[in-house]
XYZ file of C-alpha atoms in Angstrom:
181
model
C 272.234 34.860 147.659
C 273.540 37.728 149.536
C 277.194 36.006 148.925
C 276.556 36.122 145.473
C 274.885 40.101 145.313
C 277.567 41.209 147.025
C 280.165 38.752 144.466
C 277.615 41.037 142.125
C 278.280 43.900 143.001
C 281.751 43.922 144.181
C 282.486 42.760 140.522
C 280.156 45.534 138.837
C 281.685 47.910 140.990
C 285.162 47.214 139.953
C 284.281 46.892 136.248
C 282.626 50.258 136.223
C 286.419 51.340 137.031
C 287.507 49.660 134.066
C 284.820 50.078 131.840
C 286.223 53.974 131.100
C 289.760 52.750 130.024
C 290.415 52.441 126.310
C 290.915 49.340 124.812
C 293.582 50.581 122.362
C 294.941 46.903 120.935
C 291.740 45.959 120.019
C 290.176 49.641 119.073
C 289.035 49.653 115.443
C 287.335 45.495 115.972
C 285.855 46.736 119.382
C 282.410 49.427 118.283
C 281.378 49.290 122.109
C 282.161 49.970 125.366
C 282.209 46.974 127.766
C 279.694 46.527 130.441
C 278.874 46.465 133.977
C 275.149 44.994 133.886
C 275.801 41.556 134.929
C 271.799 41.324 135.520
C 271.818 40.100 131.642
C 274.772 37.495 132.238
C 271.410 33.979 132.593
C 271.404 32.578 135.585
C 272.097 28.913 133.628
C 275.879 30.611 132.509
C 276.001 32.148 136.282
C 279.681 30.963 136.469
C 280.920 33.322 134.015
C 279.842 36.279 136.835
C 283.908 34.756 138.347
C 285.377 34.915 135.041
C 284.487 38.706 134.036
C 287.726 41.124 134.876
C 290.854 37.733 134.726
C 293.662 39.410 132.494
C 293.620 39.167 128.356
C 296.643 36.667 128.880
C 297.871 34.795 125.066
C 297.832 31.086 125.343
C 296.641 30.340 128.951
C 293.345 28.564 129.057
C 292.004 25.158 128.280
C 289.277 22.528 129.000
C 291.233 21.014 131.566
C 292.764 24.331 133.405
C 290.794 24.554 136.471
C 287.903 27.457 136.286
C 289.032 28.929 139.579
C 292.254 29.295 137.560
C 291.300 31.519 135.452
C 293.212 34.718 137.482
C 296.095 34.148 136.302
C 294.338 35.019 132.913
C 292.997 33.463 129.322
C 292.894 34.585 125.968
C 289.785 33.956 124.291
C 289.661 29.985 123.132
C 290.155 29.262 126.732
C 287.694 31.340 128.399
C 285.235 30.107 125.706
C 286.191 26.191 126.968
C 286.160 26.807 130.545
C 283.099 28.146 130.364
C 281.678 25.369 128.039
C 283.156 22.532 130.564
C 281.248 24.675 133.554
C 277.988 24.063 132.017
C 278.859 20.201 130.942
C 278.245 21.209 126.736
C 282.362 19.488 126.512
C 285.110 17.997 128.931
C 287.482 18.359 130.750
C 289.336 15.416 128.826
C 288.534 17.381 125.520
C 291.783 18.942 123.722
C 292.506 22.304 123.533
C 291.329 24.464 120.427
C 292.345 27.618 118.920
C 289.004 29.915 118.252
C 289.355 28.013 114.509
C 289.276 24.738 116.018
C 286.232 25.146 118.027
C 284.392 26.707 115.082
C 285.013 23.422 113.537
C 284.018 21.671 116.653
C 280.637 23.587 116.681
C 277.502 24.073 114.223
C 276.051 27.676 113.064
C 272.793 28.069 114.390
C 270.965 31.519 113.398
C 271.163 35.017 114.413
C 268.345 35.113 117.364
C 268.070 31.748 117.847
C 271.346 31.828 119.956
C 271.208 30.304 123.517
C 273.342 30.745 126.766
C 276.344 28.746 126.120
C 276.367 29.217 122.593
C 280.120 30.837 120.861
C 279.645 34.004 119.211
C 282.391 34.018 116.339
C 284.538 36.381 114.774
C 287.734 35.751 112.280
C 290.464 34.074 114.969
C 289.060 35.396 118.074
C 285.312 33.758 120.028
C 283.192 35.284 122.819
C 280.663 33.236 124.900
C 277.043 33.928 124.665
C 275.484 34.109 128.265
C 272.065 35.705 127.672
C 269.277 35.668 125.280
C 268.521 37.621 122.515
C 267.483 41.797 122.549
C 265.222 42.850 119.699
C 267.929 43.061 117.352
C 268.992 39.322 117.580
C 271.962 39.604 119.258
C 272.679 38.234 122.388
C 274.857 39.533 125.329
C 278.631 37.530 125.701
C 281.753 38.207 127.381
C 284.993 38.137 125.742
C 288.405 37.847 126.689
C 289.350 41.251 124.758
C 291.448 43.680 124.859
C 294.306 41.931 123.991
C 297.115 40.071 121.380
C 299.600 37.296 121.024
C 302.490 39.101 122.666
C 299.631 40.088 125.917
C 300.926 38.023 128.737
C 298.374 39.145 131.447
C 300.206 42.754 131.218
C 298.090 44.966 129.262
C 294.903 46.312 132.235
C 293.146 47.358 128.991
C 292.867 43.429 128.462
C 290.790 41.792 130.308
C 287.326 39.095 130.100
C 284.730 41.818 129.679
C 280.842 42.056 129.359
C 279.148 43.451 126.155
C 275.777 43.755 125.795
C 275.410 42.387 121.842
C 277.780 39.181 120.457
C 277.928 42.439 117.361
C 280.306 44.164 119.820
C 283.094 43.556 116.875
C 282.757 45.013 113.684
C 284.026 41.781 112.082
C 280.792 39.393 113.413
C 280.735 36.678 111.756
C 278.095 34.137 113.349
C 276.648 32.087 116.400
C 277.798 28.527 116.689
C 275.882 25.976 119.612
C 278.890 23.248 120.117
C 278.334 19.541 118.406
C 275.947 17.060 119.326
C 274.807 20.059 122.029
């Protein structure tokens, strides 16, 4: 338990130093700043704490990628799939998927009924739900954020961040759950 507390505090301090940096690649879509309050992450998906700070690297991460290899970089779909494998929602031998492919393998859930392990969907983007709905019906999410198709782990403002709400982007569409879950 003390190791988890130290890990959480270390991540929180590290994120606090990065949260003041702007997200220039995605600034038109990200309406809120990232949070360093890891207490909003539900214990059923506590492994997501380890993903915070991983660099955004377009095309990286898949169901077969070992979770600890995320430190080399992930994109939004890679992060969601790697988290889904950790939680047991998909198999590590599932095919690699884009955000659109992930949406095609999920069903929509109403705002306010999403659970940790669900997915927030945006056009061409996905985020991983890590907490239960708040008063506004939205849940905290982690997202490989701030990058684009040319980002290869080289943008200090593009990394896995924690957001207080799945509606952190103005183009939020819906929450989804993996088929069969």
